[in-house]
Coordinates of C-alpha atoms and ligand atoms in Angstrom, one line a residue:
M861 CA 0.0 0.0 0.0
L862 CA 2.8 2.3 0.9
L863 CA 4.5 1.5 -2.3
S864 CA 1.4 2.1 -4.3
K865 CA 0.8 5.4 -2.5
L866 CA 4.3 6.4 -3.2
V867 CA 3.8 5.6 -6.9
A868 CA 0.6 7.6 -6.9
V869 CA 2.4 10.6 -5.4
I870 CA 5.2 10.3 -7.9
L871 CA 2.7 10.1 -10.7
L872 CA 0.8 13.0 -9.4
V873 CA 4.0 15.1 -9.2
S874 CA 5.1 14.2 -12.7
V875 CA 1.7 14.8 -14.2
T876 CA 1.4 18.2 -12.4
E877 CA 4.9 19.1 -13.7
A878 CA 3.9 18.1 -17.2
I879 CA 0.8 20.1 -17.2
P880 CA 2.1 23.5 -17.8
R881 CA 1.4 27.1 -17.5
F882 CA -0.8 27.4 -20.6
L883 CA -3.8 26.6 -18.5
A884 CA -3.6 29.9 -16.7
K885 CA -3.8 31.7 -20.0
R886 CA -6.5 29.7 -21.5
A887 CA -9.4 31.8 -20.5
A888 CA -7.8 35.1 -21.2
P889 CA -9.0 37.0 -24.2
I890 CA -5.9 36.7 -26.2
L891 CA -7.3 36.8 -29.7
P892 CA -6.8 38.0 -32.4
L893 CA -3.3 36.9 -33.0
S894 CA -0.9 38.7 -35.3
T895 CA 2.7 38.5 -36.3
K896 CA 5.7 40.6 -35.8
G897 CA 9.0 39.5 -37.3
R898 CA 9.6 35.9 -36.2
D899 CA 6.9 36.0 -33.5
I900 CA 3.2 35.3 -33.2
L901 CA 1.8 37.9 -30.7
D902 CA -1.5 37.7 -28.8
A903 CA -3.9 40.6 -28.4
H904 CA -1.8 41.9 -25.5
G905 CA 1.5 41.9 -27.4
N906 CA 2.8 38.8 -25.7
V907 CA 4.5 36.0 -27.7
F908 CA 2.2 33.1 -28.3
H909 CA 3.1 29.6 -29.2
Y910 CA 0.8 26.9 -30.5
A911 CA 1.2 23.6 -28.6
S912 CA -1.4 21.5 -30.4
T913 CA -2.3 18.1 -31.6
N914 CA -4.3 17.3 -34.7
W915 CA -7.9 16.1 -34.4
P916 CA -8.7 15.0 -38.0
G917 CA -12.1 15.5 -39.5
H918 CA -11.2 15.3 -43.2
Q919 CA -11.8 11.6 -44.0
E920 CA -14.9 10.2 -45.8
I921 CA -17.4 10.9 -43.0
M922 CA -16.2 14.5 -42.9
V923 CA -16.7 15.1 -39.2
P924 CA -14.0 15.0 -36.4
E925 CA -12.9 11.4 -35.5
G926 CA -13.7 9.5 -32.4
L927 CA -17.4 10.4 -31.8
Q928 CA -18.5 6.7 -31.7
H929 CA -16.2 6.2 -28.8
S930 CA -16.5 9.4 -26.7
S931 CA -18.5 12.6 -26.3
I932 CA -17.2 15.8 -27.8
E933 CA -17.0 17.2 -24.3
D934 CA -14.7 14.4 -23.1
I935 CA -12.5 14.5 -26.2
V936 CA -12.0 18.3 -25.8
A937 CA -11.2 17.8 -22.1
W938 CA -8.0 15.9 -23.1
F939 CA -6.5 19.1 -24.5
P940 CA -6.2 21.0 -21.2
K941 CA -5.5 17.7 -19.4
L942 CA -2.5 17.0 -21.7
G943 CA -1.3 20.6 -21.4
L944 CA -2.1 21.6 -24.9
N945 CA -3.4 25.1 -25.6
S946 CA -4.7 24.6 -29.1
V947 CA -5.9 22.2 -31.8
R948 CA -5.4 21.7 -35.5
L949 CA -8.6 20.6 -37.2
P950 CA -8.1 19.1 -40.7
F951 CA -11.2 19.4 -42.9
A952 CA -12.1 18.6 -46.5
I953 CA -13.3 21.0 -49.2
E954 CA -15.8 18.4 -50.2
M955 CA -17.8 19.1 -47.1
V956 CA -18.2 22.7 -48.1
D957 CA -19.0 21.8 -51.7
D958 CA -21.8 19.5 -50.4
Y959 CA -23.0 22.4 -48.2
F960 CA -23.2 24.8 -51.2
A961 CA -24.9 22.1 -53.3
N962 CA -27.4 21.6 -50.5
S963 CA -26.6 17.8 -50.8
P964 CA -28.9 15.4 -48.9
N965 CA -25.6 13.5 -48.1
Q966 CA -24.7 16.0 -45.4
T967 CA -26.7 14.4 -42.6
L968 CA -24.9 12.3 -40.0
E969 CA -26.9 9.3 -41.1
K970 CA -26.0 9.6 -44.8
S971 CA -22.4 10.5 -44.1
V972 CA -21.8 7.5 -41.9
L973 CA -23.8 5.0 -44.0
N974 CA -22.3 6.2 -47.3
A975 CA -18.9 5.7 -45.9
L976 CA -19.3 2.5 -43.9
G977 CA -22.1 0.7 -45.6
Q978 CA -25.6 -0.1 -44.3
S979 CA -24.7 -2.7 -41.8
N980 CA -21.5 -1.4 -40.1
G981 CA -22.7 2.2 -40.7
T982 CA -25.9 1.7 -38.7
K983 CA -23.9 0.3 -35.8
V984 CA -21.4 3.2 -35.8
L985 CA -24.2 5.8 -36.2
D986 CA -26.0 4.3 -33.2
Q987 CA -22.7 4.5 -31.2
I988 CA -22.2 8.2 -32.2
L989 CA -25.7 9.1 -31.2
S990 CA -25.5 7.3 -27.9
K991 CA -22.2 9.0 -27.0
N992 CA -23.4 12.3 -28.3
P993 CA -27.1 12.4 -27.6
Q994 CA -27.5 16.0 -28.6
F995 CA -27.2 14.8 -32.2
S996 CA -29.8 13.0 -34.3
K997 CA -29.7 11.2 -37.7
T998 CA -30.5 14.5 -39.4
T999 CA -27.8 16.6 -37.7
T1000 CA -25.6 17.9 -40.5
R1001 CA -21.8 17.6 -40.7
L1002 CA -21.5 21.4 -40.2
Q1003 CA -23.7 21.2 -37.1
V1004 CA -21.3 18.5 -35.8
W1005 CA -18.4 20.9 -36.5
D1006 CA -20.2 23.6 -34.7
A1007 CA -20.7 21.5 -31.6
V1008 CA -16.9 20.7 -31.7
G1009 CA -16.0 24.4 -32.3
K1010 CA -18.2 25.6 -29.5
E1011 CA -17.0 23.0 -27.0
L1012 CA -13.3 23.8 -27.8
S1013 CA -14.1 27.4 -27.3
K1014 CA -15.9 26.7 -24.0
Q1015 CA -12.9 24.8 -22.7
G1016 CA -10.5 27.6 -23.9
V1017 CA -8.8 25.6 -26.6
I1018 CA -7.5 27.9 -29.5
I1019 CA -8.7 26.6 -32.8
H1020 CA -6.6 26.3 -36.0
L1021 CA -8.4 25.0 -39.1
D1022 CA -6.4 23.1 -41.7
N1023 CA -7.6 22.5 -45.2
H1024 CA -6.2 19.0 -45.5
V1025 CA -7.7 17.8 -48.8
S1026 CA -10.3 18.5 -51.4
K1027 CA -11.9 15.0 -51.7
A1028 CA -12.3 13.5 -48.3
F1029 CA -9.9 10.7 -47.7
W1030 CA -6.6 10.0 -46.0
C1031 CA -3.8 12.3 -47.0
C1032 CA -1.4 12.1 -48.7
G1033 CA -0.2 10.1 -51.7
D1034 CA 1.5 10.9 -55.0
D1035 CA -1.1 11.5 -57.7
D1036 CA -4.0 10.8 -55.4
G1037 CA -6.0 13.7 -56.9
N1038 CA -5.7 16.0 -54.0
G1039 CA -2.0 17.1 -54.2
W1040 CA -1.6 20.0 -56.5
F1041 CA -3.7 22.9 -58.0
G1042 CA -5.8 21.7 -60.8
E1043 CA -5.4 18.0 -60.1
K1044 CA -8.3 15.6 -60.4
Y1045 CA -10.1 16.7 -57.2
F1046 CA -8.2 20.0 -56.5
H1047 CA -10.5 22.6 -58.1
V1048 CA -8.9 25.9 -57.3
E1049 CA -12.2 27.9 -57.2
N1050 CA -13.9 25.5 -55.0
W1051 CA -10.9 25.4 -52.7
K1052 CA -10.8 29.2 -52.3
R1053 CA -14.6 29.3 -51.8
G1054 CA -14.3 26.5 -49.2
L1055 CA -11.5 28.3 -47.3
A1056 CA -13.4 31.6 -47.2
F1057 CA -16.6 29.9 -46.1
M1058 CA -15.0 27.9 -43.3
T1059 CA -13.0 31.0 -42.1
K1060 CA -16.1 33.2 -42.0
H1061 CA -18.2 30.4 -40.4
A1062 CA -15.6 29.7 -37.7
K1063 CA -15.1 33.4 -37.0
E1064 CA -18.9 33.9 -36.5
N1065 CA -19.5 30.8 -34.5
W1066 CA -16.4 29.5 -32.6
P1067 CA -15.1 32.2 -30.2
T1068 CA -11.6 30.7 -30.0
F1069 CA -11.0 30.4 -33.7
A1070 CA -7.6 31.9 -34.5
S1071 CA -6.1 30.7 -37.7
I1072 CA -6.3 28.6 -40.8
G1073 CA -3.8 26.6 -43.0
L1074 CA -4.4 27.1 -46.7
R1075 CA -3.5 23.6 -47.8
N1076 CA -1.8 20.6 -46.3
E1077 CA 1.2 19.0 -47.9
L1078 CA 1.2 20.3 -51.5
R1079 CA 3.0 17.9 -53.7
A1080 CA 3.9 17.1 -57.3
A1081 CA 1.2 15.6 -59.5
K1082 CA 1.5 14.3 -63.1
V1083 CA -1.8 15.7 -64.3
A1084 CA -2.3 19.2 -62.8
E1085 CA -1.1 22.8 -63.3
P1086 CA 2.7 23.2 -63.5
V1087 CA 4.3 22.3 -60.2
D1088 CA 6.5 25.3 -59.4
W1089 CA 6.8 28.2 -56.9
Y1090 CA 5.3 30.6 -59.4
T1091 CA 2.0 28.6 -59.4
W1092 CA 2.3 28.3 -55.7
Y1093 CA 2.5 32.1 -55.4
I1094 CA -0.5 32.8 -57.6
H1095 CA -2.9 30.5 -55.9
M1096 CA -1.7 30.8 -52.3
T1097 CA -1.7 34.5 -52.2
A1098 CA -5.2 34.6 -53.9
A1099 CA -6.5 32.1 -51.3
A1100 CA -4.9 34.2 -48.5
K1101 CA -6.7 37.3 -49.8
A1102 CA -10.0 35.4 -49.7
V1103 CA -9.4 34.2 -46.2
H1104 CA -8.3 37.7 -45.0
E1105 CA -11.5 39.2 -46.4
A1106 CA -13.5 36.5 -44.6
D1107 CA -11.8 37.2 -41.3
P1108 CA -9.3 40.0 -41.1
G1109 CA -8.3 38.7 -37.6
A1110 CA -7.2 35.2 -38.6
L1111 CA -3.6 34.1 -39.0
I1112 CA -2.9 32.4 -42.4
F1113 CA -0.6 29.5 -42.6
F1114 CA 1.4 28.9 -45.8
S1115 CA 2.8 25.5 -46.4
G1116 CA 5.7 24.6 -48.7
L1117 CA 6.3 22.0 -51.4
S1118 CA 7.1 18.2 -51.4
Y1119 CA 4.6 17.4 -48.7
D1120 CA 5.4 20.6 -46.9
T1121 CA 9.0 19.6 -46.1
Y1122 CA 10.6 22.8 -47.3
I1123 CA 9.6 26.5 -47.7
D1124 CA 13.0 28.3 -47.6
P1125 CA 12.5 30.3 -50.8
I1126 CA 10.0 32.4 -49.0
P1127 CA 12.2 33.7 -46.1
L1128 CA 15.1 33.9 -48.4
G1129 CA 13.1 36.1 -50.7
K1130 CA 14.0 34.1 -53.8
T1131 CA 12.5 34.7 -57.2
L1132 CA 9.6 32.3 -57.6
N1133 CA 9.8 30.8 -61.1
G1134 CA 7.5 29.1 -63.6
T1135 CA 8.4 26.0 -65.6
T1136 CA 10.0 25.9 -69.0
G1137 CA 7.8 24.2 -71.6
T1138 CA 4.6 24.9 -69.7
S1139 CA 2.0 27.6 -69.3
T1140 CA 4.2 29.3 -66.6
A1141 CA 7.3 29.4 -68.7
G1142 CA 9.2 32.6 -68.1
K1143 CA 6.9 33.8 -65.4
T1144 CA 8.2 35.0 -62.1
A1145 CA 6.9 36.4 -58.8
K1146 CA 8.3 37.5 -55.5
F1147 CA 6.6 36.9 -52.2
I1148 CA 7.0 40.3 -50.5
P1149 CA 5.0 40.6 -47.3
S1150 CA 4.4 44.3 -47.5
D1151 CA 2.5 43.7 -50.8
F1152 CA -0.3 42.1 -48.8
A1153 CA -3.2 43.5 -46.7
F1154 CA -2.5 40.4 -44.6
E1155 CA 1.1 41.2 -44.0
D1156 CA 0.9 40.8 -40.2
K1157 CA -1.0 37.5 -40.5
I1158 CA 1.5 35.4 -42.4
V1159 CA 2.8 32.2 -40.7
L1160 CA 4.9 29.5 -42.4
E1161 CA 4.3 25.9 -41.7
I1162 CA 6.5 22.8 -42.1
H1163 CA 6.1 19.1 -41.5
K1164 CA 8.7 16.7 -40.1
Y1165 CA 8.4 13.0 -39.8
D1166 CA 11.0 10.3 -39.2
F1167 CA 10.6 8.2 -42.3
E1168 CA 14.4 7.7 -42.5
A1169 CA 14.6 6.6 -38.9
T1170 CA 17.2 9.1 -38.2
Q1171 CA 20.3 8.4 -36.1
D1172 CA 21.8 11.8 -36.8
N1173 CA 23.1 13.6 -33.8
C1174 CA 21.0 16.6 -32.9
A1175 CA 23.5 19.1 -34.2
T1176 CA 23.4 17.5 -37.6
F1177 CA 19.6 17.0 -37.5
K1178 CA 19.0 20.7 -36.7
R1179 CA 21.5 21.9 -39.3
K1180 CA 19.9 19.9 -42.1
W1181 CA 16.4 20.9 -41.1
Y1182 CA 17.2 24.6 -40.5
Q1183 CA 17.9 24.9 -44.3
K1184 CA 14.4 23.9 -45.1
G1185 CA 12.9 27.2 -43.9
F1186 CA 13.9 28.0 -40.3
Q1187 CA 15.8 31.0 -41.7
S1188 CA 12.5 32.7 -41.2
M1189 CA 13.0 32.5 -37.4
N1190 CA 16.6 33.7 -37.4
P1191 CA 17.1 37.5 -37.6
S1192 CA 20.9 37.1 -37.4
D1193 CA 21.2 34.9 -40.5
P1194 CA 22.4 37.2 -43.3
A1195 CA 20.6 35.0 -45.9
T1196 CA 17.2 35.7 -44.3
K1197 CA 15.3 38.4 -46.3
Y1198 CA 12.0 38.2 -44.5
L1199 CA 11.2 37.0 -41.0
F1200 CA 8.0 35.0 -40.4
P1201 CA 6.8 32.8 -37.5
M1202 CA 7.1 29.1 -38.3
V1203 CA 4.8 26.3 -37.0
I1204 CA 5.8 22.6 -37.2
S1205 CA 2.2 21.8 -38.1
E1206 CA 2.8 18.0 -38.2
W1207 CA 5.2 15.8 -36.4
G1208 CA 4.7 12.5 -34.7
F1209 CA 5.6 8.8 -34.5
I1210 CA 4.3 5.5 -33.2
H1211 CA 3.3 5.5 -29.6
N1212 CA 4.4 2.0 -28.8
G1213 CA 6.5 2.7 -25.7
T1214 CA 9.9 2.2 -27.4
Y1215 CA 10.1 4.2 -30.6
W1216 CA 10.7 7.5 -28.9
N1217 CA 14.1 6.1 -27.9
Q1218 CA 14.9 4.1 -31.1
T1219 CA 15.9 7.0 -33.2
T1220 CA 17.2 10.5 -32.4
Y1221 CA 14.0 12.1 -33.9
A1222 CA 12.0 12.7 -30.7
K1223 CA 15.0 14.1 -28.8
C1224 CA 16.2 16.4 -31.7
L1225 CA 12.8 17.8 -32.3
I1226 CA 12.7 18.9 -28.7
E1227 CA 16.1 20.6 -29.1
M1228 CA 14.8 22.3 -32.3
V1229 CA 11.9 23.7 -30.4
E1230 CA 14.1 24.8 -27.5
E1231 CA 16.5 26.5 -29.8
Y1232 CA 14.1 28.2 -32.2
Q1233 CA 11.1 28.6 -29.9
V1234 CA 8.9 27.3 -32.7
S1235 CA 5.2 26.5 -32.4
W1236 CA 4.1 22.9 -33.1
Q1237 CA 1.1 20.7 -33.8
H1238 CA 1.5 17.0 -33.0
W1239 CA 0.0 14.3 -35.2
D1240 CA -2.5 13.2 -33.7
I1241 CA -5.0 12.7 -30.9
S1242 CA -7.0 9.9 -32.5
G1243 CA -6.9 6.4 -31.0
S1244 CA -8.7 5.1 -34.1
F1245 CA -10.4 6.3 -37.3
Y1246 CA -14.0 5.7 -38.5
L1247 CA -12.3 4.3 -41.7
Q1248 CA -9.4 5.0 -43.9
T1249 CA -9.1 4.7 -47.6
R1250 CA -5.7 5.1 -49.3
P1251 CA -6.3 5.2 -53.0
G1252 CA -3.4 4.3 -55.2
R1253 CA -2.2 1.5 -53.1
K1254 CA -2.5 -1.9 -54.7
P1255 CA -5.1 -2.9 -53.9
N1256 CA -6.6 0.3 -52.6
E1257 CA -6.9 -0.1 -48.9
T1258 CA -10.1 0.7 -47.1
I1259 CA -10.1 -0.2 -43.5
Q1260 CA -13.0 0.4 -41.1
G1261 CA -12.2 1.1 -37.4
L1262 CA -8.5 1.3 -38.1
E1263 CA -6.4 1.7 -35.0
E1264 CA -4.2 4.8 -35.0
F1265 CA -1.0 3.6 -33.3
W1266 CA 0.4 7.2 -33.5
G1267 CA -2.5 8.6 -31.5
L1268 CA -2.2 10.2 -28.0
L1269 CA -5.3 8.3 -27.0
D1270 CA -6.0 4.5 -27.0
Y1271 CA -8.4 2.8 -29.4
Q1272 CA -11.5 3.6 -27.2
W1273 CA -10.4 7.3 -26.8
D1274 CA -10.7 7.0 -23.1
D1275 CA -7.1 6.8 -21.9
I1276 CA -3.5 7.8 -22.9
R1277 CA -2.0 5.2 -25.2
S1278 CA 1.6 5.4 -23.9
P1279 CA 2.5 7.4 -20.8
V1280 CA 6.3 6.8 -21.3
T1281 CA 6.0 8.2 -24.8
L1282 CA 4.3 11.3 -23.6
E1283 CA 6.8 11.8 -20.8
N1284 CA 9.6 11.7 -23.4
S1285 CA 8.1 13.6 -26.2
L1286 CA 4.9 15.6 -26.0
Y1287 CA 5.5 16.8 -22.4
K1288 CA 9.0 17.8 -23.2
M1289 CA 7.9 19.6 -26.4
I1290 CA 5.6 21.6 -24.1
A1291 CA 8.3 22.3 -21.6
A1292 CA 10.6 23.4 -24.5
L1293 CA 8.4 26.4 -25.2
K1294 CA 9.2 29.3 -22.9
S1295 CA 5.8 31.0 -23.3
Ligands
NAG2515 C1 -24.9 11.0 -52.2 O1 -24.0 9.9 -51.9 C2 -24.2 8.8 -52.8 C3 -23.4 7.6 -52.3 O2 -22.0 8.0 -52.2 C4 -23.9 9.2 -54.2 O3 -24.1 8.1 -55.1 C5 -24.8 10.4 -54.6 O4 -24.4 10.8 -55.9 C6 -24.6 11.5 -53.6 N1 -25.6 12.5 -53.9 C7 -25.3 13.8 -54.1 C8 -26.4 14.8 -54.3 O5 -24.1 14.2 -54.0
NAG2516 C1 -17.5 -4.1 -40.8 O1 -17.1 -4.2 -39.4 C2 -16.4 -5.4 -39.1 C3 -16.1 -5.4 -37.6 O2 -15.6 -4.2 -37.2 C4 -15.2 -5.5 -40.0 O3 -14.5 -6.7 -39.7 C5 -15.6 -5.5 -41.4 O4 -14.4 -5.5 -42.2 C6 -16.4 -4.3 -41.7 N1 -16.8 -4.3 -43.1 C7 -16.3 -3.6 -44.1 C8 -17.0 -3.6 -45.4 O5 -15.2 -2.9 -43.9
NAG2517 C1 14.4 31.1 -59.9 O1 15.4 31.3 -60.9 C2 16.5 32.1 -60.5 C3 17.3 32.3 -61.8 O2 17.7 31.1 -62.3 C4 17.3 31.4 -59.4 O3 18.3 32.3 -59.0 C5 16.3 31.2 -58.2 O4 17.0 30.5 -57.2 C6 15.1 30.4 -58.7 N1 14.2 30.3 -57.6 C7 13.9 29.2 -56.9 C8 12.9 29.2 -55.8 O5 14.5 28.1 -57.1
NAG2518 C1 7.7 0.1 -31.9 O1 7.8 0.4 -33.3 C2 9.1 0.3 -33.9 C3 9.0 0.8 -35.3 O2 8.0 0.1 -36.0 C4 9.6 -1.2 -33.7 O3 10.9 -1.2 -34.2 C5 9.5 -1.6 -32.3 O4 9.9 -2.9 -32.1 C6 8.2 -1.4 -31.7 N1 8.2 -1.6 -30.2 C7 7.3 -2.4 -29.7 C8 7.4 -2.6 -28.2 O5 6.5 -3.1 -30.3
NAG2519 C1 17.9 5.9 -25.5 O1 17.9 6.1 -24.1 C2 19.2 5.9 -23.5 C3 19.1 5.9 -22.0 O2 18.5 7.1 -21.6 C4 20.2 6.9 -24.1 O3 21.5 6.7 -23.6 C5 20.2 6.8 -25.6 O4 21.0 7.8 -26.2 C6 18.8 6.9 -26.2 N1 18.8 6.6 -27.6 C7 18.3 7.5 -28.5 C8 18.4 7.1 -29.9 O5 17.8 8.5 -28.2
NAG2520 C1 -7.9 3.0 -56.6 O1 -7.4 4.3 -56.5 C2 -7.2 4.9 -57.8 C3 -6.5 6.3 -57.5 O2 -7.4 7.1 -56.8 C4 -8.5 5.0 -58.5 O3 -8.4 5.7 -59.7 C5 -9.1 3.7 -58.7 O4 -10.4 3.8 -59.2 C6 -9.2 2.9 -57.3 N1 -9.6 1.6 -57.6 C7 -10.6 1.0 -56.9 C8 -10.8 -0.5 -57.2 O5 -11.3 1.6 -56.1

């Protein structure tokens, strides 16, 4: 008994230590956010850092994951419990297209049954309605998002929206139709309309809505507009303008190329070129912040995963990664032309209790955050997904009720998946931020 009490005390101490000072700030009216040089500032002029995890809502059913396992209120409660001050909410443009088309498929019933089939869909729908009795079969997707947005606001969690895909399914694969402007599903006008709609809707209905990411993980595509920085410039700045008109207070996140693994041409002020032999041949642009009405709303985002299972020492890891865009955070680098805040808007790895220590990734990421004081958004909270379809695999994989081994929560969304992993990554990432 003594031993177990001692263990309980130790646990309590470590949990209390891990749950940081963000809590005190949560309720404060810190919005809108803006940028100044390399920093994001809150409404009082204090430096603000996102410490978030992703809560995906962009797959086939097009509502945030996990609602068959837990109530919205209980899922949201994990954010302050884990010490996170914000959330990244990935959504699909298809949801907004259906809204404008007044499609009958927008109800929870149709959304779930169309995705999971009659038999499994009926079961999952019943589970969702039993865990979240405020909903009915005729509740629409957008009404579910509103319930999520309002509960996040009620519990003081800052909301970042992320346009993850156009067509709603797992992101991202080469040539999956969602990757580049003009690709099979990526209709540029629908995308801009969807961004403006969601921004305005969130601003008007979710009090802690703060920011939006224009597009997740842009990547090369064989059948699309030319894949070059000039095309990036044209569409991303037009989209940012639409977002800024929808909510002049929102921060706007710009992602880079190749699955958002680099964005250095922007802080370095490079000429953004078109592509020889295509419709953008000979065309150039420059991304000059003072050209834009949203000059003090621009944030860069970058992703970092550990696909190469890195064993680099952290000095090497940081030096290589710095070159991908962190010049934007370093006023003393002579190569830096424009300063912007950076957000690591996706990072993560399997929470199986050992991986955090199998490569140097987790440790070096913490050092990167300590050194550059850079906001981050972990992938992800989900213990499981309603379903996942990954087109382009052979055969195309569609798995219902897929377990998400990278998730902070377990399969049932009712407990932490791997305490030792949190102690050695998420909690240290929180502690690495000085404000
Ligand atoms: C509704 O979904 C069904 C099944 O996916 C599809 O066949 C139908 O075309 C959709 N209807 C509309 C109006 O989008
Ligand atoms: C329906 O659910 C069962 C049990 O979860 C699963 O084994 C089965 O694969 C699902 N059906 C489809 C079509 O995915
Ligand atoms: C665009 O072309 C110019 C001239 O070749 C080059 O200096 C610059 O680095 C290119 N921009 C990018 C982003 O590669
Ligand atoms: C965790 O995952 C890694 C990478 O897949 C694997 O090498 C390791 O054996 C796993 N650990 C456990 C305890 O399963
Ligand atoms: C794993 O943990 C041990 C003990 O703390 C440490 O010596 C080692 O450097 C770690 N390995 C990695 C790859 O971080
Ligand atoms: C598999 O995915 C590809 C790429 O999206 C798609 O064109 C094809 O129709 C899919 N095949 C099946 C059997 O669903």
